Coordinates of C-alpha atoms in Angstrom, one line a residue:
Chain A
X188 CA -18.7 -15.5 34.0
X189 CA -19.8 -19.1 34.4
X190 CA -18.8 -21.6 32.4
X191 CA -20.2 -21.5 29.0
X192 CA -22.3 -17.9 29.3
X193 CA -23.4 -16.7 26.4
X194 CA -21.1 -14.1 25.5
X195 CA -21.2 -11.0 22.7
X196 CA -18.4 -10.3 20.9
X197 CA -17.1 -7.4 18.9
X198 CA -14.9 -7.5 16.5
X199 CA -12.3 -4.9 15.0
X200 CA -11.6 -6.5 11.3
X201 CA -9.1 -5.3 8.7
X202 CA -9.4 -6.6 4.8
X203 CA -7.8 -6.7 1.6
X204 CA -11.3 -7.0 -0.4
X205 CA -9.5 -7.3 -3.8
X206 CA -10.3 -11.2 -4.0
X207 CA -13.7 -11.4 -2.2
X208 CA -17.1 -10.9 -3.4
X209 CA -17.9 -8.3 -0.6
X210 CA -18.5 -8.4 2.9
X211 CA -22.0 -10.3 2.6
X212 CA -22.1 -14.3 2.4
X213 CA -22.8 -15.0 -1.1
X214 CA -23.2 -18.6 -2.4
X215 CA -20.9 -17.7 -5.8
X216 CA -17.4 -17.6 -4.1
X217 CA -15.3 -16.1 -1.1
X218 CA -16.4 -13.0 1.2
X219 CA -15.4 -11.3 4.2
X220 CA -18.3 -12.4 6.6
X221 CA -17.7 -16.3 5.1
X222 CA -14.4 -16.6 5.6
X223 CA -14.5 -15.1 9.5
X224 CA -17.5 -16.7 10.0
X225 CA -15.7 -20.1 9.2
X226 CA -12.6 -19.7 11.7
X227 CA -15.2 -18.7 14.4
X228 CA -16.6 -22.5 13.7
X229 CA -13.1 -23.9 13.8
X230 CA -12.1 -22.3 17.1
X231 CA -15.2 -22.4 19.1
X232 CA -17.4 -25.2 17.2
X233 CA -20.3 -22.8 16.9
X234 CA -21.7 -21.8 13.6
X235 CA -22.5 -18.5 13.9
X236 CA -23.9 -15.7 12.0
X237 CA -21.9 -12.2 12.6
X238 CA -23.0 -9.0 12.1
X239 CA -21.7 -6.5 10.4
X240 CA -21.8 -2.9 11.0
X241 CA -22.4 -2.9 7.1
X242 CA -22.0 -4.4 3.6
X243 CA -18.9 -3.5 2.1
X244 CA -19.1 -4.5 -2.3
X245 CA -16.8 -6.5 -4.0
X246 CA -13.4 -4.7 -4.0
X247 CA -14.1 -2.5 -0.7
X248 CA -11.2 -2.6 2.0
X249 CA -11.2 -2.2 5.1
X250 CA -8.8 -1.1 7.9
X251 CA -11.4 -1.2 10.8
X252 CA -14.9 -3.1 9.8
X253 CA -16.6 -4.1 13.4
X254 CA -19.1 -6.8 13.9
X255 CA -20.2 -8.6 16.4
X256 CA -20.9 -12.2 17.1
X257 CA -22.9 -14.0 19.8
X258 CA -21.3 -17.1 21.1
X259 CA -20.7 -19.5 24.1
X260 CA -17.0 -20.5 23.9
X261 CA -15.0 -20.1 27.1
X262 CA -11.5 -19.1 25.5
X263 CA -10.2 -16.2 27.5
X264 CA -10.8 -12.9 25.1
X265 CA -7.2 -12.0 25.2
X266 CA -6.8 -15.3 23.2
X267 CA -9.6 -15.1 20.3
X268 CA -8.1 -12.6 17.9
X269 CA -4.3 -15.2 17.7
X270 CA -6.9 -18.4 17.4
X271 CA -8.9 -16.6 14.6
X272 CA -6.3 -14.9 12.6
X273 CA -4.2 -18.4 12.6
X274 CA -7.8 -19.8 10.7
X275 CA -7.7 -16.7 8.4
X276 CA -6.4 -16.2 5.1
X277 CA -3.5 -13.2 4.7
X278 CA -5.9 -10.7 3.8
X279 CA -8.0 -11.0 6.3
X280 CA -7.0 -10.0 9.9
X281 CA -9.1 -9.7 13.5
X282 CA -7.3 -6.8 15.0
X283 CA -9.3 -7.2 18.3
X284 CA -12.0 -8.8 20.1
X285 CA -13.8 -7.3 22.9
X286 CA -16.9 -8.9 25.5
X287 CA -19.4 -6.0 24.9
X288 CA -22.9 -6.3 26.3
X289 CA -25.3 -8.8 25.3
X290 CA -27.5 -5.8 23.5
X291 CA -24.3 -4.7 21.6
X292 CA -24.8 -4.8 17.6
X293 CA -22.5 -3.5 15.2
X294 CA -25.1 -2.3 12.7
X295 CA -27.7 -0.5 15.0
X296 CA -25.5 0.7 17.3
X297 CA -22.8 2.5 15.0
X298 CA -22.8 6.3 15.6
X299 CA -20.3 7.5 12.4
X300 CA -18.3 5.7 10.0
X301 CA -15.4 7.0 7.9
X302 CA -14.4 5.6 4.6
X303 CA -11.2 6.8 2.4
X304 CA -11.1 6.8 -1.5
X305 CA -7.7 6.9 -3.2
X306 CA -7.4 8.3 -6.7
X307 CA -4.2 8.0 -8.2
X308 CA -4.0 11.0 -10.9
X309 CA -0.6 10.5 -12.9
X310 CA -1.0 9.2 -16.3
X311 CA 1.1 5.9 -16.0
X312 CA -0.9 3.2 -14.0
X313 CA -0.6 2.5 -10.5
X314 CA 1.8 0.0 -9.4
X315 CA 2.6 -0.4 -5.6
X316 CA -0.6 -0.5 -3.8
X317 CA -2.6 -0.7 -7.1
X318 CA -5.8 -2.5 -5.6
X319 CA -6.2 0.2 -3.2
X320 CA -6.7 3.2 -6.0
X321 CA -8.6 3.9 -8.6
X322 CA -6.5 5.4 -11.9
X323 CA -8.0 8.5 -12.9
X324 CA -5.1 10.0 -15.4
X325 CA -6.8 13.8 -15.1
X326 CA -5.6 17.5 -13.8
X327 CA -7.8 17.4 -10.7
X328 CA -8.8 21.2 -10.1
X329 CA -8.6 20.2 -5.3
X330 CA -9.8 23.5 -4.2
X331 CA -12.7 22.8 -6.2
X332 CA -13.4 19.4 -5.2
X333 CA -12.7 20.4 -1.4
X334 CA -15.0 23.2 -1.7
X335 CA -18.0 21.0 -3.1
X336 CA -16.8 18.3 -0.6
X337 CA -17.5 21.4 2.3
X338 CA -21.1 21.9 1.1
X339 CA -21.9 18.4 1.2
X340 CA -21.7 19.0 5.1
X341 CA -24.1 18.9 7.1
X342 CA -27.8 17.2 7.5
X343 CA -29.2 16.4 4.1
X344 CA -31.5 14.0 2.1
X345 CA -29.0 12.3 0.3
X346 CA -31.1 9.9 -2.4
X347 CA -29.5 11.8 -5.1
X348 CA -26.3 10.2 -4.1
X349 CA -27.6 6.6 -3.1
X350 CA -28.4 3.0 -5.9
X351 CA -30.7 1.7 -3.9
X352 CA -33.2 4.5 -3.2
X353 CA -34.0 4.1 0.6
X354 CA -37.4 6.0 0.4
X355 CA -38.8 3.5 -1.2
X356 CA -38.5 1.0 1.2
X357 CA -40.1 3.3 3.7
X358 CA -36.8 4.4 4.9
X359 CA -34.8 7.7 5.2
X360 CA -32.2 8.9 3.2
X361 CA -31.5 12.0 5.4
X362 CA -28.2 11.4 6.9
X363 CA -25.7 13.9 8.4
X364 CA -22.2 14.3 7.2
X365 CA -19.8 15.3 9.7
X366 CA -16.7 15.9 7.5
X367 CA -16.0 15.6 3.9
X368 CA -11.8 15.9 3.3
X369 CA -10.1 16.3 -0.4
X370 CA -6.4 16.4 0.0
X371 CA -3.5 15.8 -2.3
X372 CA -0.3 13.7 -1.5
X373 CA 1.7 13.4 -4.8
X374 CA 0.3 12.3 -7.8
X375 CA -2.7 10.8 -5.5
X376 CA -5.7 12.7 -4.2
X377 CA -7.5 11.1 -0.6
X378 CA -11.2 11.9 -0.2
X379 CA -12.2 11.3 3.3
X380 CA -16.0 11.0 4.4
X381 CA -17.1 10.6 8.1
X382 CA -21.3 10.1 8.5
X383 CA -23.7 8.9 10.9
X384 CA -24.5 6.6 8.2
X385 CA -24.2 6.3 4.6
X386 CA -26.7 4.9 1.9
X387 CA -26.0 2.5 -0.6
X388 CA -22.9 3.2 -3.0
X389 CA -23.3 7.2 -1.4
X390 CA -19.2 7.3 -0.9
X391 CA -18.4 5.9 -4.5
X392 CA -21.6 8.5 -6.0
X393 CA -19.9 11.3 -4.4
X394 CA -16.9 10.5 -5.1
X395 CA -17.7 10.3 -8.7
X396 CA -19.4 13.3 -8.7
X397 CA -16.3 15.0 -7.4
X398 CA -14.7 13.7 -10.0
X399 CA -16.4 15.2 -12.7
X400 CA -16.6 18.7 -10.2
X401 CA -12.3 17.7 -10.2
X402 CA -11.7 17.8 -14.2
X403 CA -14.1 20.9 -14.7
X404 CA -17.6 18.9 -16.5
X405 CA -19.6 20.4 -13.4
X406 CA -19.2 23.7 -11.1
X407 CA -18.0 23.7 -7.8
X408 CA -21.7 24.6 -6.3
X409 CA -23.5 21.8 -8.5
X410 CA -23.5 19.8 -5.5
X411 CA -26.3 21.7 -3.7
X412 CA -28.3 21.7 -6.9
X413 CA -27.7 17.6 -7.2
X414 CA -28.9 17.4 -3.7
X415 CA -32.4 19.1 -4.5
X416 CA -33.0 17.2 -7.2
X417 CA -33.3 14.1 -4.8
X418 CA -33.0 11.7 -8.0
X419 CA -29.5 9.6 -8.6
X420 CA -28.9 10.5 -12.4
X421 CA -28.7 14.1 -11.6
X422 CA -24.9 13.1 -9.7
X423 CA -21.9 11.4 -11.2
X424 CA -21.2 7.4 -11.6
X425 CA -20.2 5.8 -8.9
X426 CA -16.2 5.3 -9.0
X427 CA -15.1 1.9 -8.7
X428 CA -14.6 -0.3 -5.4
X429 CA -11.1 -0.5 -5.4
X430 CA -10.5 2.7 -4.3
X431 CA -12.5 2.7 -1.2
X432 CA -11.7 1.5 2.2
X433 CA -14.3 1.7 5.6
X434 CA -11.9 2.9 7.5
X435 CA -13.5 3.4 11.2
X436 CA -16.4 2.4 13.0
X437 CA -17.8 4.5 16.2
X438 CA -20.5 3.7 18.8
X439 CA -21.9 5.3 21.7
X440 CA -19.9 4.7 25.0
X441 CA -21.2 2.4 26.8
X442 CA -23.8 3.7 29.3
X443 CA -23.0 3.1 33.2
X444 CA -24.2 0.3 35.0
X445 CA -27.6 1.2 36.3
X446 CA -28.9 4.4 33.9
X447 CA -30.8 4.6 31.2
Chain B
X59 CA 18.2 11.8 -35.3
X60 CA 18.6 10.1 -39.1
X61 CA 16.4 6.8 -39.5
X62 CA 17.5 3.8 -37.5
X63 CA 20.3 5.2 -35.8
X64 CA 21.4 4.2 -32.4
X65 CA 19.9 5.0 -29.8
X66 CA 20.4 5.3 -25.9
X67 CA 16.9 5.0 -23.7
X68 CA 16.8 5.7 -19.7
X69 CA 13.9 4.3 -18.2
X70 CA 12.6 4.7 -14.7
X71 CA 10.8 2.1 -13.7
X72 CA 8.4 0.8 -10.8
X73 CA 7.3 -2.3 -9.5
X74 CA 5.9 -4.8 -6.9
X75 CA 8.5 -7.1 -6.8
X76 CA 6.5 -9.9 -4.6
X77 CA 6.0 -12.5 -7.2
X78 CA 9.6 -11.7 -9.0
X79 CA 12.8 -14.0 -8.6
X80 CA 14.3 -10.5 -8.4
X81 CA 15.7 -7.6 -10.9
X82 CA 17.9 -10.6 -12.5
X83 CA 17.4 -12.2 -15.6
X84 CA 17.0 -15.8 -13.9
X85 CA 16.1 -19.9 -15.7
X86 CA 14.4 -20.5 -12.5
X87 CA 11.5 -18.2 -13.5
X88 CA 10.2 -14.6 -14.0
X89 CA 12.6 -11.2 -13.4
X90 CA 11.8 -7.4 -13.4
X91 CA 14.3 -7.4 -16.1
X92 CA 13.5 -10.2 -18.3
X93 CA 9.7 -8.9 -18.6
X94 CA 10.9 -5.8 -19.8
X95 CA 13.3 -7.1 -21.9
X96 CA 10.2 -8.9 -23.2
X97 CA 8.2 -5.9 -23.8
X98 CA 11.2 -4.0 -25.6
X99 CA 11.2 -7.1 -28.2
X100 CA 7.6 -7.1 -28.5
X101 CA 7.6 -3.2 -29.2
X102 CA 10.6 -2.9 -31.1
X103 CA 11.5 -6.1 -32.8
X104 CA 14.8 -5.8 -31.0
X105 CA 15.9 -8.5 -28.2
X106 CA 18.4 -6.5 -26.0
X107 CA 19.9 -6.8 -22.8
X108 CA 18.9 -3.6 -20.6
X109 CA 21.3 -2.4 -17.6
X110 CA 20.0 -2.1 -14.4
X111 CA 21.4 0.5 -11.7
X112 CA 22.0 -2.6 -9.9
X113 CA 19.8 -5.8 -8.9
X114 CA 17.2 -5.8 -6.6
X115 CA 16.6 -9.2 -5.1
X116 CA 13.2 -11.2 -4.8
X117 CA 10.8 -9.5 -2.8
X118 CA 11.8 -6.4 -3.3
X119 CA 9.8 -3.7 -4.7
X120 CA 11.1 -0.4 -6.8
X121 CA 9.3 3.3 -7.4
X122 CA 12.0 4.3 -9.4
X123 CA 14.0 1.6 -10.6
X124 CA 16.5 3.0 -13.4
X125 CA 17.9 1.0 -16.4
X126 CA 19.1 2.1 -19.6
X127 CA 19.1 0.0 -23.2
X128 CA 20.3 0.8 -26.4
X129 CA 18.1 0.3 -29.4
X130 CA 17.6 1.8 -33.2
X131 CA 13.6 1.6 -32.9
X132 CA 12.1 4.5 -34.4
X133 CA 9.3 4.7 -32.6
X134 CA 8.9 8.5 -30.7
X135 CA 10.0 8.9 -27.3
X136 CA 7.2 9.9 -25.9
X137 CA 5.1 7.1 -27.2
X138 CA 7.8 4.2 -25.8
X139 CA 6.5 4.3 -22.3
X140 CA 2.7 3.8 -23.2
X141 CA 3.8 0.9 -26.0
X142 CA 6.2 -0.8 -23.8
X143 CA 3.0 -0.2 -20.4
X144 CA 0.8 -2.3 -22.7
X145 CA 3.4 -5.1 -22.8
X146 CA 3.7 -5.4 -19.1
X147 CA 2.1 -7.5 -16.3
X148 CA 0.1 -5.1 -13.6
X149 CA 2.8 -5.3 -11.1
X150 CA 6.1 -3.5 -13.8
X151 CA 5.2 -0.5 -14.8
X152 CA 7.9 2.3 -17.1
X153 CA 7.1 5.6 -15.3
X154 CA 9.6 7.7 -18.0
X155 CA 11.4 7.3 -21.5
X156 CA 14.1 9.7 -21.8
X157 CA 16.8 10.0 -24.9
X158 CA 20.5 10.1 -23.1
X159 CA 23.9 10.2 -24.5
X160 CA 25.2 7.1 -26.3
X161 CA 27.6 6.6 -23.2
X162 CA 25.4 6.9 -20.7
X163 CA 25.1 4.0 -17.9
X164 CA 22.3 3.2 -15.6
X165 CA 24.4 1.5 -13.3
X166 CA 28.2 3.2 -13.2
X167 CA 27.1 6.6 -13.8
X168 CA 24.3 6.5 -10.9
X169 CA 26.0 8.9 -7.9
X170 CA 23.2 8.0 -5.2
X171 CA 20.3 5.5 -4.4
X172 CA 17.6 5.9 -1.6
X173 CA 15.8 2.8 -0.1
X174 CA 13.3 2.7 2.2
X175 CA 12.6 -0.1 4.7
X176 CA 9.1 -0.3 6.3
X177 CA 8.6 -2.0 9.3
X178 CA 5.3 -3.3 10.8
X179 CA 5.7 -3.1 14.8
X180 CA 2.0 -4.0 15.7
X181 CA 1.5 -7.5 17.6
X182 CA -1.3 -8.7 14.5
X183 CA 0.1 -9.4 11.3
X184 CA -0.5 -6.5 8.7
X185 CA -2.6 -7.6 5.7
X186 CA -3.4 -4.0 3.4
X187 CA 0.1 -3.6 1.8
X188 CA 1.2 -7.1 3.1
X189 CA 3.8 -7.2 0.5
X190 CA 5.7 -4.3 1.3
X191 CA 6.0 -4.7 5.3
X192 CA 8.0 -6.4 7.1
X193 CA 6.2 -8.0 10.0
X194 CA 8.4 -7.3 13.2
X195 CA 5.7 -7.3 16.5
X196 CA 7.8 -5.8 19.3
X197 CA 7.8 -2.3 21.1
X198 CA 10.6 -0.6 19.3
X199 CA 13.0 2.8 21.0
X200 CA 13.0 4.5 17.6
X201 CA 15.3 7.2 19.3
X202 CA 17.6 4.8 20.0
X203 CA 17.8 3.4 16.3
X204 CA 17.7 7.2 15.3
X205 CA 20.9 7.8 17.0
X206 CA 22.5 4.6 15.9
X207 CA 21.3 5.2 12.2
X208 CA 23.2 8.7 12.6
X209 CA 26.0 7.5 13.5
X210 CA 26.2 5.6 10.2
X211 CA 26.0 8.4 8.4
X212 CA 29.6 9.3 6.6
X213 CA 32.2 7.7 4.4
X214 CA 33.2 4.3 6.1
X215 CA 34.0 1.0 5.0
X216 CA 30.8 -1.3 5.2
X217 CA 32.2 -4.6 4.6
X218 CA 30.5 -5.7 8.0
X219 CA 27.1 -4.8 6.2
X220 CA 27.5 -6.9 3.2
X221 CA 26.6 -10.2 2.6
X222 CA 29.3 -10.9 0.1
X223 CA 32.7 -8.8 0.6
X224 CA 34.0 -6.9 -2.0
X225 CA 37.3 -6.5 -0.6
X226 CA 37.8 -10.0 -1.2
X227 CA 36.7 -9.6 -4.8
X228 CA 39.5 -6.9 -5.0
X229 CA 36.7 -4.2 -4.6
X230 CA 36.2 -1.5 -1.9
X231 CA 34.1 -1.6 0.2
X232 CA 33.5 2.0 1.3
X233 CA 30.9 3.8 0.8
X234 CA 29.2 7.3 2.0
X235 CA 26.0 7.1 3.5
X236 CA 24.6 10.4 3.0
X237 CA 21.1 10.3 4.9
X238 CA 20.1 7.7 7.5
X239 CA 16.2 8.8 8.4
X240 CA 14.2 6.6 11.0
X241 CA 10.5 7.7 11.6
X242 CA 7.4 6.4 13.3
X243 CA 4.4 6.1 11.2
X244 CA 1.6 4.9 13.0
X245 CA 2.0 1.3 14.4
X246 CA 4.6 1.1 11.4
X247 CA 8.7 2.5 11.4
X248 CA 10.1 3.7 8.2
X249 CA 13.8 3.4 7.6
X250 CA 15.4 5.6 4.7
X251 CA 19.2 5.3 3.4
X252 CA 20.8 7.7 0.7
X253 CA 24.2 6.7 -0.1
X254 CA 26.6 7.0 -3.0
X255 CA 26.1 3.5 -3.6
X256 CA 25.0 0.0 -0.9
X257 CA 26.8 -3.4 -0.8
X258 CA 24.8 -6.5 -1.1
X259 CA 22.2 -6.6 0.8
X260 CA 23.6 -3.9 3.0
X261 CA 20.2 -2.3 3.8
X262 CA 19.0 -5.4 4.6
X263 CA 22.0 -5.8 7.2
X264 CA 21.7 -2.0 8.4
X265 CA 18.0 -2.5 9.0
X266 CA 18.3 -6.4 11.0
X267 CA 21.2 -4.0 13.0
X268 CA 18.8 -1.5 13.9
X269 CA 16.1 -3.5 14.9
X270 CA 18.1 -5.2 17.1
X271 CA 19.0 -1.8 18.8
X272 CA 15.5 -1.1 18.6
X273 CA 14.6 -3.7 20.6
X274 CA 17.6 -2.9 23.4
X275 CA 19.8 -6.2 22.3
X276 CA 22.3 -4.2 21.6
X277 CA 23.0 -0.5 22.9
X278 CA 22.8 2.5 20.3
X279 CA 26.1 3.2 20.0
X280 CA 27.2 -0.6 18.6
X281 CA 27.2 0.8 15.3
X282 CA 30.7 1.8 15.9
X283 CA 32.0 -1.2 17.0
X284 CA 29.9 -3.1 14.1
X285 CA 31.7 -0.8 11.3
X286 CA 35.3 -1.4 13.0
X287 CA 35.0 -5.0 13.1
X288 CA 35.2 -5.4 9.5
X289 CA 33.3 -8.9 9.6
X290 CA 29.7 -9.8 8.7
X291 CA 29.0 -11.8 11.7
X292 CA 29.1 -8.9 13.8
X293 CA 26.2 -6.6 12.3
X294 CA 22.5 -8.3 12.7
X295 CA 20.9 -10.6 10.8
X296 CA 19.4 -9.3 6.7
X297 CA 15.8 -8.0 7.5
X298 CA 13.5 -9.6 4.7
X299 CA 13.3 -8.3 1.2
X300 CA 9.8 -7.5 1.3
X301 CA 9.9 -4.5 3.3
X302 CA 12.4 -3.3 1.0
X303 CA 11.8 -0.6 -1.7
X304 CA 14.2 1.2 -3.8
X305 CA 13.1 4.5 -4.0
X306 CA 15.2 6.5 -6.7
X307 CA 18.3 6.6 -8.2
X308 CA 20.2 9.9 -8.9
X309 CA 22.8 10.7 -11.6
X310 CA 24.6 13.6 -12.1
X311 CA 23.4 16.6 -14.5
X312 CA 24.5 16.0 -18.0
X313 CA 27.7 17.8 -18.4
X314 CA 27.6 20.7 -21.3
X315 CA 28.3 20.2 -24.4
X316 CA 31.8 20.5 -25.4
X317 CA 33.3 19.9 -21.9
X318 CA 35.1 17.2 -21.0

């Protein structure tokens, strides 16, 4: 590379969201994409916009967010991640950087995405870890919320599930969920959600219609019934952003040199 | 129970013990023990001193901290733990109330504690549950510590462990270590220790011990030659309180009634 190429970068973030506004630069206060986009600025002197590979809200962890950033610094990429994380705050952490191809970005190019939500169940608040669950002091029926998880699988229109109706704005809300997880460990129960894509607030919406599927307000199979009714008041609230964490970002591999 | 009469209360009790000066009632500034003792007075009217099963120091965290007080509120058992809650900062929380005999001591009558000691190995600095690791970024030989944490296991005198001998304080200083568990969890290594009961800052020393066998400064069978020596200077260095976490506290089943 010679010197001073413009270079894309992708980045593998981790987050403690409990004290930012979101991932999204907002002019109110702290966020994700503000404070990494300032230590880019104060390692390379470029002031550069980053891309996401989505919004996560106020609240909303993350143990591997990706974006990527296009810049012209020549600091060796085995160096970036030390140089940004010594201009980042404690809860906010590069894990890796990585020269990807100059067509590379995070958003259009993601193929799935997991996220977690944690419940914790017991009827004493949460302690350790308390900005990473969401109290929810109720006898969860799991087989039940697993099973309406299961029939969320698959390819579906899923407005019903989604604040922001994409439709509206000429866009699709079909998206295809590969696996929907309910498991308990102790007093806590872990929802897990992997998607080619999710819509607006669709984790936290399903989650909270589980929920109500969980203490007994809905049947198991009124999942399948919300999902025909393509309109958001026919599923739960949304349960709060603390709970949720993006866990994992995937793309495409790259294609070889010279296809396609 | 007439009106008023004495009473003996056990509570278990967990916390984040990241911005505490320790269990400790301290002048310097807030305690696990003094905001409890805080709550109790604002519940019951009744400023008393509460018994730890021992102190933990600052930085260190607790899911079942035990402590036992005695009081003459009359206020039901099973409404204490939700009165005193209320009366608590987000970080102490009382998991359980129980009524126990008038004699009953949270710290001489405890027969076994388990800690657990987690340990972040990954080269960038952890950041979700940041308070409860213990940043350590080297390749660790968690058989080796494994075997070496085995060979701990047993009745032996621990003075070499302890930051401040007992011996010298006309006290023993042995102690059976019933359970030495080390196991790989990810990029992170958990330590757990059951014993009948741990010098100060003994876990601290065990785990500083191990790392260093972990890391091949010292062979896996040191251990022995640590315990013989007799003499602090020998063992590692204390591993920081905040990857420490006292886990529970056991006490023997009340004896029947009638029996001595």
């Amino acid at each position: 590379m010679s010197d001073a190429s413009p270079r894309n970068l992708k980045l593998t973030i981790e987050y403690d969201g409990s004290r930012y506004l979101g991932w999204q630069v907002q002019p109110q206060g702290a966020t994700i994409q503000g404070v990494i986009e300032d230590a880019i600025e104060r390692v390379t002197g470029e002031r550069r916009r980053i891309n996401g590979s989505g919004r996560t809200d106020a609240g909303v962890h993350a143990f591997g967010q990706v974006a990527n950033v296009r810049v012209r610094t020549r600091i060796p990429t085995d160096r970036l991640a030390g140089a940004l994380n010594a201009n980042l705050p404690d809860d906010v952490v590069v894990l890796a950087v990585e020269d990807v191809p100059w067509a590379f970005h995070a958003r259009y190019d993601a193929t799935a995405k997991t996220y977690e939500y944690v419940v914790e169940t017991r009827r004493t608040r949460p302690v350790v870890g308390r900005g990473r669950v969401h109290h929810h002091p109720a006898a969860l029926d799991v087989d039940a919320m697993r099973a309406a998880a299961t029939a969320l699988v698959g390819q579906h229109d899923f407005r019903s599930f989604a604040t922001v109706d994409p439709v509206r704005a000429g866009r699709s809300a079909v998206r295809t969920l590969f696996e929907a997880g309910v498991e308990r460990d102790g007093t806590r129960v872990r929802f897990r959600f992997t998607a080619d894509g999710f819509l607006y607030n669709m984790v936290r919406a399903l989650v909270g219609t589980l929920l109500e599927i969980g203490v007994g307000r809905r049947p198991a199979d009124d999942v399948a019934r919300v999902l025909a009714a393509c309109d958001r008041r026919v599923a739960g609230p949304n349960a709060p952003a603390r709970g949720l964490t993006l866990v994992r970002v995937e793309y495409a591999p790259d294609a070889p040199p010279g296809c396609a």
